[in-house]
Short mmCIF file of C-alpha atoms and ligand atoms in Angstrom, two decimals:
data_model
loop_
_atom_site.label_atom_id
_atom_site.label_comp_id
_atom_site.label_asym_id
_atom_site.label_seq_id
_atom_site.Cartn_x
_atom_site.Cartn_y
_atom_site.Cartn_z
CA MET A 1 178.38 275.63 198.26
CA MET A 2 177.77 272.94 195.60
CA SER A 3 180.77 270.58 194.75
CA THR A 4 182.30 271.32 191.64
CA THR A 5 183.03 267.67 191.09
CA ALA A 6 179.12 266.90 191.93
CA THR A 7 177.40 264.90 188.33
CA PRO A 8 174.82 267.52 187.23
CA GLU A 9 171.29 265.70 187.58
CA PRO A 10 170.22 264.83 184.16
CA ILE A 11 167.77 267.73 182.55
CA PRO A 12 164.09 266.16 182.08
CA TYR A 13 162.82 266.85 178.56
CA TRP A 14 160.35 269.38 179.13
CA ARG A 15 157.25 268.55 176.66
CA GLY A 16 154.84 271.32 177.16
CA LEU A 17 152.22 272.69 180.00
CA ILE A 18 149.88 270.36 178.72
CA ARG A 19 151.57 267.00 179.54
CA GLN A 20 153.01 268.57 182.62
CA TYR A 21 149.62 269.50 184.23
CA ALA A 22 147.33 266.84 182.28
CA SER A 23 145.43 266.02 185.25
CA PHE A 24 144.39 269.63 185.76
CA LEU A 25 143.36 269.98 182.02
CA PRO A 26 140.70 268.98 179.90
CA VAL A 27 142.68 266.63 177.65
CA GLU A 28 142.22 262.57 177.19
CA GLU A 29 144.98 260.08 176.28
CA ASP A 30 144.34 260.49 172.74
CA THR A 31 143.53 264.19 172.52
CA PRO A 32 146.06 265.61 169.75
CA ILE A 33 148.16 267.83 171.26
CA VAL A 34 149.39 270.81 169.32
CA SER A 35 152.39 272.31 171.61
CA LEU A 36 155.94 274.68 171.21
CA HIS A 37 157.11 273.27 174.45
CA GLU A 38 155.87 276.23 176.30
CA GLY A 39 155.39 276.99 180.02
CA ASN A 40 158.72 275.91 182.58
CA THR A 41 159.51 279.78 182.47
CA PRO A 42 161.86 281.15 184.76
CA LEU A 43 160.87 282.68 188.04
CA ILE A 44 163.44 284.96 188.94
CA HIS A 45 164.21 286.55 192.46
CA CYS A 46 165.20 290.27 192.44
CA GLU A 47 166.89 291.42 195.43
CA ARG A 48 168.57 294.57 193.76
CA LEU A 49 164.91 295.53 192.91
CA VAL A 50 163.35 295.18 195.64
CA LYS A 51 165.69 297.36 197.57
CA ALA A 52 165.40 300.14 194.84
CA ILE A 53 162.06 300.59 195.87
CA GLY A 54 162.23 300.66 199.54
CA GLY A 55 160.87 297.03 200.23
CA GLU A 56 161.56 294.06 202.77
CA PHE A 57 159.98 291.14 200.88
CA ASP A 58 160.90 288.59 198.56
CA LEU A 59 159.70 289.62 195.00
CA TYR A 60 160.07 286.99 192.30
CA LEU A 61 159.00 287.85 188.52
CA LYS A 62 157.62 284.94 186.64
CA PHE A 63 159.33 285.73 183.19
CA GLU A 64 156.82 284.87 180.69
CA GLY A 65 158.51 286.40 177.78
CA LEU A 66 160.58 283.49 177.56
CA ASN A 67 157.89 281.41 175.85
CA PRO A 68 157.78 280.57 172.46
CA THR A 69 156.38 283.55 171.10
CA ALA A 70 157.78 285.70 174.02
CA SER A 71 154.75 286.04 175.45
CA PHE A 72 152.32 284.19 178.23
CA LYS A 73 149.51 283.85 175.55
CA ASP A 74 151.16 280.54 174.26
CA ARG A 75 149.92 278.61 177.65
CA GLY A 76 146.36 279.50 176.73
CA MET A 77 147.22 279.18 172.80
CA THR A 78 148.27 275.48 173.15
CA MET A 79 145.26 274.34 174.76
CA ALA A 80 142.69 276.35 172.04
CA MET A 81 144.48 275.17 169.85
CA THR A 82 144.65 271.52 170.56
CA LYS A 83 140.82 271.58 171.11
CA ALA A 84 140.41 273.74 167.77
CA VAL A 85 142.30 270.28 165.89
CA GLU A 86 140.39 268.17 168.42
CA LYS A 87 136.74 269.05 166.94
CA GLY A 88 138.04 269.45 163.51
CA ALA A 89 138.08 273.02 163.23
CA GLN A 90 139.53 274.41 159.76
CA VAL A 91 140.08 278.17 160.89
CA VAL A 92 140.81 280.20 163.50
CA ILE A 93 140.47 283.94 164.18
CA CYS A 94 141.50 286.34 166.96
CA ALA A 95 141.30 290.51 167.79
CA SER A 96 144.32 291.31 169.39
CA THR A 97 146.52 294.09 171.03
CA GLY A 98 149.48 291.93 169.43
CA ASN A 99 150.23 289.25 171.42
CA THR A 100 147.21 286.83 171.03
CA SER A 101 147.90 287.38 167.42
CA ALA A 102 151.39 286.02 167.46
CA SER A 103 150.80 283.55 169.16
CA ALA A 104 147.28 282.17 167.61
CA ALA A 105 149.78 282.31 164.26
CA ALA A 106 152.50 280.21 165.49
CA TYR A 107 150.16 277.68 166.98
CA ALA A 108 147.96 277.81 163.88
CA ALA A 109 151.04 277.57 161.46
CA ARG A 110 152.42 274.25 164.10
CA ALA A 111 148.61 273.14 164.04
CA LYS A 112 148.41 273.39 160.22
CA LEU A 113 145.21 275.81 160.55
CA LYS A 114 144.48 278.62 158.49
CA CYS A 115 144.57 281.70 161.08
CA VAL A 116 142.98 285.13 160.58
CA VAL A 117 144.32 287.78 163.16
CA ILE A 118 142.54 291.34 163.80
CA LEU A 119 144.38 293.96 164.50
CA PRO A 120 144.09 297.64 165.89
CA ASP A 121 146.09 299.78 162.51
CA GLY A 122 148.93 301.68 164.23
CA ASN A 123 148.80 300.20 167.75
CA ILE A 124 150.73 297.21 167.57
CA ALA A 125 154.60 296.94 168.40
CA MET A 126 156.87 295.74 165.67
CA GLY A 127 157.56 292.67 166.97
CA LYS A 128 154.53 291.46 167.13
CA LEU A 129 153.10 292.67 163.87
CA ALA A 130 156.53 290.87 162.41
CA GLN A 131 155.48 287.35 164.13
CA ALA A 132 151.68 287.27 162.80
CA LEU A 133 153.20 287.91 159.21
CA MET A 134 156.24 285.40 159.55
CA TYR A 135 153.95 282.37 160.78
CA GLY A 136 151.66 283.06 158.24
CA ALA A 137 148.24 284.61 159.57
CA GLN A 138 145.84 286.31 157.53
CA THR A 139 146.47 289.99 159.11
CA ILE A 140 143.77 292.27 158.75
CA ALA A 141 144.35 296.33 160.53
CA ILE A 142 141.04 297.62 161.27
CA ARG A 143 140.85 301.51 161.92
CA GLY A 144 139.70 301.36 165.38
CA ASN A 145 140.58 299.86 168.14
CA PHE A 146 141.18 296.09 170.18
CA ASP A 147 137.17 296.37 171.48
CA GLU A 148 135.74 296.77 168.17
CA ALA A 149 138.20 294.26 166.90
CA LEU A 150 136.57 291.48 169.17
CA ASN A 151 133.27 292.77 168.43
CA ILE A 152 133.53 291.45 164.99
CA VAL A 153 135.54 288.39 166.02
CA ARG A 154 132.54 287.44 167.98
CA GLU A 155 130.35 287.98 165.12
CA LEU A 156 132.05 285.55 162.60
CA GLY A 157 132.01 283.19 165.65
CA GLU A 158 128.50 283.23 165.60
CA THR A 159 128.46 282.19 162.15
CA GLY A 160 129.89 278.67 163.09
CA LYS A 161 132.78 278.80 160.52
CA VAL A 162 135.52 279.90 162.56
CA GLU A 163 137.01 279.35 166.07
CA ILE A 164 137.90 281.98 168.46
CA VAL A 165 140.99 281.49 170.30
CA ASN A 166 140.66 285.19 172.02
CA SER A 167 140.44 284.49 175.88
CA ILE A 168 136.32 284.07 175.70
CA ASN A 169 137.25 280.47 174.70
CA PRO A 170 137.51 278.93 177.97
CA PHE A 171 140.47 276.33 177.03
CA ARG A 172 142.61 279.57 176.88
CA ILE A 173 141.58 279.88 180.50
CA GLU A 174 142.41 276.55 181.01
CA GLY A 175 146.07 276.62 179.43
CA GLN A 176 146.97 279.96 181.18
CA LYS A 177 145.92 278.92 184.59
CA THR A 178 149.21 276.38 184.55
CA ALA A 179 151.38 279.49 185.44
CA SER A 180 150.31 279.31 188.86
CA PHE A 181 150.92 276.06 188.93
CA GLU A 182 154.42 276.39 188.27
CA ILE A 183 154.84 279.38 190.49
CA CYS A 184 153.31 277.12 193.14
CA ASP A 185 155.99 274.63 192.23
CA GLN A 186 158.85 276.53 192.05
CA LEU A 187 158.72 278.30 195.21
CA GLY A 188 157.48 275.39 197.25
CA ARG A 189 154.41 277.72 198.18
CA ALA A 190 151.73 279.63 197.01
CA PRO A 191 152.87 283.68 197.18
CA ASP A 192 151.59 286.04 199.48
CA PHE A 193 150.84 288.97 196.76
CA HIS A 194 150.34 288.24 192.98
CA PHE A 195 151.04 291.22 191.24
CA LEU A 196 149.90 291.12 186.97
CA PRO A 197 148.96 293.45 184.24
CA VAL A 198 144.97 293.87 183.24
CA GLY A 199 144.16 294.35 179.83
CA ASN A 200 141.01 291.66 178.43
CA ALA A 201 140.96 290.41 182.30
CA GLY A 202 141.59 287.00 180.79
CA ASN A 203 144.56 286.47 182.67
CA ILE A 204 143.67 287.64 186.63
CA THR A 205 140.86 284.82 186.02
CA ALA A 206 143.18 282.08 184.76
CA TYR A 207 145.36 283.05 187.55
CA TRP A 208 142.86 282.81 190.21
CA LYS A 209 141.71 279.53 188.78
CA GLY A 210 144.95 278.06 188.82
CA TYR A 211 145.90 278.93 192.19
CA GLN A 212 142.48 277.88 193.57
CA GLU A 213 142.38 274.32 192.32
CA TYR A 214 146.14 274.12 193.32
CA HIS A 215 144.80 274.95 196.40
CA GLN A 216 141.91 272.71 196.49
CA SER A 217 144.19 269.70 195.03
CA GLY A 218 146.53 269.99 198.20
CA ARG A 219 149.49 271.08 197.06
CA VAL A 220 149.72 273.97 198.47
CA SER A 221 148.55 275.95 201.68
CA SER A 222 147.25 279.00 200.63
CA THR A 223 146.42 281.83 197.70
CA PRO A 224 147.62 284.91 197.46
CA ALA A 225 145.89 288.43 197.23
CA MET A 226 145.60 289.06 193.08
CA CYS A 227 146.59 292.52 192.75
CA GLY A 228 145.87 294.15 189.13
CA TYR A 229 147.31 297.14 187.57
CA GLN A 230 145.75 299.00 184.50
CA ALA A 231 147.04 301.71 182.90
CA ALA A 232 145.29 304.67 183.60
CA GLY A 233 144.29 305.97 179.89
CA SER A 234 143.01 302.76 179.72
CA ALA A 235 141.24 301.62 183.02
CA PRO A 236 137.98 300.68 182.49
CA ILE A 237 137.41 298.08 186.00
CA VAL A 238 139.25 300.44 188.20
CA ASP A 239 136.90 303.65 186.72
CA GLY A 240 133.90 301.23 187.06
CA HIS A 241 132.54 301.78 183.10
CA PRO A 242 134.05 301.30 180.03
CA VAL A 243 136.17 303.32 178.33
CA GLU A 244 135.21 304.14 174.51
CA SER A 245 138.51 305.53 173.75
CA PRO A 246 141.66 303.76 175.63
CA GLU A 247 145.08 305.26 175.30
CA THR A 248 147.98 303.97 176.74
CA LEU A 249 151.74 303.52 175.65
CA ALA A 250 151.26 300.22 176.64
CA THR A 251 149.63 299.14 174.06
CA ALA A 252 149.03 295.40 174.70
CA ILE A 253 146.67 296.20 177.71
CA ARG A 254 144.92 299.28 175.63
CA ILE A 255 141.48 298.02 176.29
CA GLY A 256 138.26 299.66 177.24
CA ASN A 257 135.88 296.62 177.50
CA PRO A 258 137.67 293.71 179.24
CA ALA A 259 135.82 290.24 178.65
CA SER A 260 136.38 288.82 181.19
CA TRP A 261 135.20 291.49 183.82
CA LYS A 262 133.28 289.71 185.67
CA GLY A 263 136.46 287.17 186.14
CA ALA A 264 138.42 290.02 187.24
CA LEU A 265 135.98 291.40 190.13
CA ASN A 266 135.66 287.91 191.34
CA ALA A 267 139.16 287.10 191.58
CA LEU A 268 139.96 290.48 193.21
CA GLU A 269 137.35 290.10 195.83
CA GLN A 270 137.82 286.16 196.57
CA SER A 271 141.35 286.46 197.10
CA SER A 272 140.76 289.77 198.91
CA GLY A 273 143.23 291.59 196.67
CA TRP A 274 142.84 294.67 194.49
CA ILE A 275 143.23 296.92 191.17
CA ASP A 276 144.35 299.57 190.75
CA LYS A 277 145.49 302.48 187.31
CA VAL A 278 149.14 303.70 187.05
CA THR A 279 149.89 306.15 184.95
CA ASP A 280 151.92 306.13 181.97
CA GLU A 281 154.93 307.87 183.29
CA ALA A 282 154.97 305.38 185.81
CA ILE A 283 154.82 302.65 183.74
CA VAL A 284 157.94 304.18 181.47
CA GLU A 285 160.03 304.57 185.26
CA ALA A 286 159.32 300.50 185.88
CA TYR A 287 159.85 299.42 182.93
CA LYS A 288 163.33 301.46 182.83
CA LEU A 289 164.03 300.28 186.33
CA VAL A 290 163.52 296.66 186.11
CA ALA A 291 165.78 296.31 182.85
CA SER A 292 168.65 298.38 184.48
CA THR A 293 168.44 296.71 188.06
CA GLU A 294 167.92 293.42 187.45
CA GLY A 295 168.56 292.13 183.52
CA VAL A 296 164.96 291.79 182.99
CA PHE A 297 164.17 293.19 180.09
CA VAL A 298 159.74 293.33 179.36
CA GLU A 299 157.67 295.04 177.05
CA PRO A 300 155.69 297.87 178.95
CA ALA A 301 152.65 296.41 179.51
CA CYS A 302 154.39 294.22 182.36
CA ALA A 303 155.79 297.53 184.02
CA ALA A 304 152.35 298.23 185.16
CA PRO A 305 151.84 295.47 188.04
CA LEU A 306 155.55 296.80 189.13
CA ALA A 307 154.87 300.65 189.16
CA GLY A 308 151.79 299.26 191.16
CA LEU A 309 154.06 297.07 193.75
CA ILE A 310 156.03 300.76 193.79
CA GLN A 311 152.62 302.08 194.65
CA SER A 312 151.51 299.66 196.95
CA VAL A 313 155.06 299.71 199.15
CA LYS A 314 154.67 303.25 199.63
CA ALA A 315 151.22 302.93 201.04
CA GLY A 316 152.72 300.16 203.19
CA ARG A 317 150.06 297.72 201.42
CA ILE A 318 153.27 294.81 201.38
CA PRO A 319 154.12 293.66 205.21
CA ALA A 320 158.07 293.04 206.07
CA GLY A 321 158.76 289.24 204.62
CA SER A 322 156.11 289.03 202.43
CA VAL A 323 157.04 286.84 199.18
CA VAL A 324 155.61 288.65 196.08
CA THR A 325 155.35 287.55 192.94
CA ALA A 326 154.64 289.44 189.58
CA THR A 327 153.86 288.21 186.01
CA MET A 328 155.86 289.85 183.33
CA THR A 329 153.52 288.90 180.21
CA GLY A 330 155.59 289.80 177.57
CA HIS A 331 159.50 290.41 176.25
CA GLY A 332 160.59 293.82 175.98
CA LEU A 333 161.97 293.05 172.04
CA LYS A 334 158.57 292.69 171.16
CA ASP A 335 158.14 296.65 171.31
CA PRO A 336 162.15 298.05 170.44
CA ASP A 337 161.13 301.09 169.20
CA ARG A 338 159.13 301.87 172.75
CA ALA A 339 162.54 300.61 174.47
CA ILE A 340 164.61 302.52 172.25
CA GLY A 341 163.09 305.79 172.62
CA CYS A 342 162.51 305.34 176.49
CA ALA A 343 166.09 304.07 177.22
CA ALA A 344 168.23 307.15 178.96
CA GLN A 345 171.27 306.79 176.73
CA LYS A 346 171.77 306.75 173.16
CA PRO A 347 174.32 305.09 171.22
CA ASP A 348 177.41 307.32 171.26
CA VAL A 349 178.96 307.20 167.48
CA CYS A 350 182.51 308.13 166.73
CA GLU A 351 185.22 307.25 164.11
CA PRO A 352 186.40 303.37 164.25
CA HIS A 353 189.96 304.87 166.18
CA LEU A 354 190.88 303.32 169.33
CA GLU A 355 191.43 306.88 170.57
CA ASP A 356 188.03 308.00 169.88
CA VAL A 357 186.63 304.84 171.67
CA SER A 358 188.69 305.38 174.56
CA ARG A 359 187.83 308.81 175.37
CA LEU A 360 184.44 307.88 174.97
CA ILE A 361 184.73 305.09 177.24
CA GLY A 362 186.73 307.91 179.85
CA LEU A 363 190.28 305.39 179.48
N1 F0G B 401 150.37 291.85 179.13
C1 F0G B 401 150.54 291.67 178.20
C2 F0G B 401 152.28 291.41 177.49
C3 F0G B 401 149.84 291.46 176.89
O1 F0G B 401 149.85 291.15 175.40
C4 F0G B 401 148.45 291.37 177.53
C5 F0G B 401 147.00 290.98 176.68
C6 F0G B 401 147.92 291.65 179.39
C7 F0G B 401 149.24 291.75 179.94
C8 F0G B 401 146.77 291.52 179.46
O2 F0G B 401 146.36 290.30 179.85
O3 F0G B 401 144.31 290.67 178.37
O4 F0G B 401 144.52 288.53 179.76
O5 F0G B 401 144.18 290.61 180.82
N2 F0G B 401 147.06 291.07 175.63
C9 F0G B 401 145.89 290.73 174.85
C10 F0G B 401 146.15 290.15 173.17
C11 F0G B 401 145.02 291.40 174.70
O6 F0G B 401 145.66 290.50 171.96
O7 F0G B 401 147.65 290.02 172.73
P1 F0G B 401 144.70 290.20 179.76
#
């Protein structure tokens, strides 16, 4: 037990992931860094969740919902926006299922750039839409899906008049790989398995790049198996073909033709990992379980790898004593409608009387 009289160590001022990991990133001394002090997110040890799913391993959740715009996208966006400013771009653009647009809008505001976001109308969680609007991005909702939005963005990018900040921009991947560095630094080693949701497949590509680079630099002595999960109605990589009309309640990963498909396959093969799909029902169960057993409230997409972990434990794929990490890519408050819709409990309503409240509590 730590002595209560010990002087607390001063907390270092965290200056964002680009400054922390500059030697691994494409930046120079005079690069104009655009940052909201993203990164340095908690790695939460979750014993109760492991017990609940009947496993015998150490599980750590990398809670990326605690980034400045409440998702992992900020890691890629600090890098992409920094490079956009460096090259003198005036307008940035992205297609998004919500989180990329929220992050792009915030970093563009910080960098004083015009931002245009293209979203699938009616399939964006409310918190994400609120963010894009508040940060001042021009917000265009198409009557179509994410894949169609990304096709339009690609074509606009070819005019040379706008800078694309989707993960087809390689600087996004560079920024996002730092999550692997942090996990290794926080654990003092690489995990044995890393679970994460897969949508456009940029993040699995980035994590694998990060783990490999840390390994090559000699900071860790191994790399994890990468374990990706898609929603059953939006599982192009698992099914082996694009899905024309992807469906899932995990709208963040409602994607039928991932841009980084090859990157994902590469990560799976080289890391001896796997990719699989989980049903929306399994996603909802895991979504509720992680909130109620650990106090970690994530958005539904993050529950896909947790549902996958439950599946993997049942299949005997996780040996006892393993160190497992899972990325919780976005905060639960992004999608309050879904949370309220899924919660087992609704508020008990009563008159403002002590007796009524006491009766409801059972006192
Ligand atoms: N989790 C969340 C919360 C996401 O928002 C996304 C992607 C993913 C997982 C999947 O990551 O695409 O790198 O495989 N969201 C993108 C967006 C598509 O537009 O916000 P990925």
